[in-house]
Coordinates of C-alpha atoms in Angstrom, one line a residue:
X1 CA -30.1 -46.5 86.9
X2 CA -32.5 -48.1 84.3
X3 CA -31.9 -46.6 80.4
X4 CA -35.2 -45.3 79.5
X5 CA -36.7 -46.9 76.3
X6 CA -37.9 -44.9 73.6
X7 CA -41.6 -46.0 72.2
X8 CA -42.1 -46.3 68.7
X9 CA -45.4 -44.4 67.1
X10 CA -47.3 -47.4 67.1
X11 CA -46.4 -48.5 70.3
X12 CA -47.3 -45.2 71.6
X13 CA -50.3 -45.5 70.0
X14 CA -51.8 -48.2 71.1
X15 CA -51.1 -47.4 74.6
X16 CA -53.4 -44.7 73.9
X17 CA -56.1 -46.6 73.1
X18 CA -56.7 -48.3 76.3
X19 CA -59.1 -47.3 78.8
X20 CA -56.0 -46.3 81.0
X21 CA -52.1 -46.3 82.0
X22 CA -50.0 -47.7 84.7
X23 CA -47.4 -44.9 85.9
X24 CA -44.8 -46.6 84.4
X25 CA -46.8 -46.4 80.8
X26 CA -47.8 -42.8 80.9
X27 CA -44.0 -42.0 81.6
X28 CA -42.9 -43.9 78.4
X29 CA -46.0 -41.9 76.7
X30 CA -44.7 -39.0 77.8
X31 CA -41.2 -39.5 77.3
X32 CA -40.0 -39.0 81.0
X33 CA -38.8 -40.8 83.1
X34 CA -41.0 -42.6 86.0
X35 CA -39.0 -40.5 89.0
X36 CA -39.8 -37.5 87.1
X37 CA -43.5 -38.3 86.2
X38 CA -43.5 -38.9 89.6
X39 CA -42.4 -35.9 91.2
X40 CA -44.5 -33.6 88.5
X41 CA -47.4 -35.2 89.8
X42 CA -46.9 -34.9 93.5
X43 CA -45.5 -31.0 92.7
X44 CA -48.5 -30.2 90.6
X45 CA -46.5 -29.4 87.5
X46 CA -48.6 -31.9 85.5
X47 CA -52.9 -32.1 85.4
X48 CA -53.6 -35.9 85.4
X49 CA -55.5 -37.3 87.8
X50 CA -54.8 -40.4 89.6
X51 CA -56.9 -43.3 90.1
X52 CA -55.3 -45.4 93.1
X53 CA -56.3 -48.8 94.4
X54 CA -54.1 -49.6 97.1
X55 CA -50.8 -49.4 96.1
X56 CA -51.9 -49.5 92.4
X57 CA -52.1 -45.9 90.4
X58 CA -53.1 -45.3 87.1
X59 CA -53.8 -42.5 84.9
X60 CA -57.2 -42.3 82.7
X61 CA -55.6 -42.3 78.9
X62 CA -58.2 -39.3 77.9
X63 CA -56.2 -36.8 80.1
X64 CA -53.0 -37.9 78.6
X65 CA -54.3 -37.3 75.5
X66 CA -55.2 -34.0 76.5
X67 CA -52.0 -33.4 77.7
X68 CA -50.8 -34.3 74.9
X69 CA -53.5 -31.9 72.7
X70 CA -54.6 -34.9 70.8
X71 CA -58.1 -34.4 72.0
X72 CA -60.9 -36.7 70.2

């Protein structure tokens, strides 16, 4: 199993300021880990929508920031 790494605030912010985030990204925003982001989105359990391109997903950065309740 892979330790998770903890973002700094600035790191964490300026993954917010793209246009979007990998899976892998939006976990590390959110401080899960990418099995658990995972599951929460297949489950339901978390309101982001998707954006797939063949095997590639990623997440818009405005509903994480949403999530988050740091709406602009």
């Amino acid at each position: 199993m892979n330790a998770r790494t903890q973002l700094t605030p600035a790191e964490r912010a300026d993954l917010l300021l793209g246009p979007t985030l990998t899976l892998p990204e939006t976990a590390q925003v959110l401080g899960f880990g990418l099995t658990t982001l995972r599951d929460g989105l297949r489950r339901g359990h978390l309101d982001l929508p998707q954006v797939r391109v063949g095997t590639r997903v990623i997440i818009p950065t405005v509903a994480v920031r949403r999530l988050l309740g740091m709406e602009e």
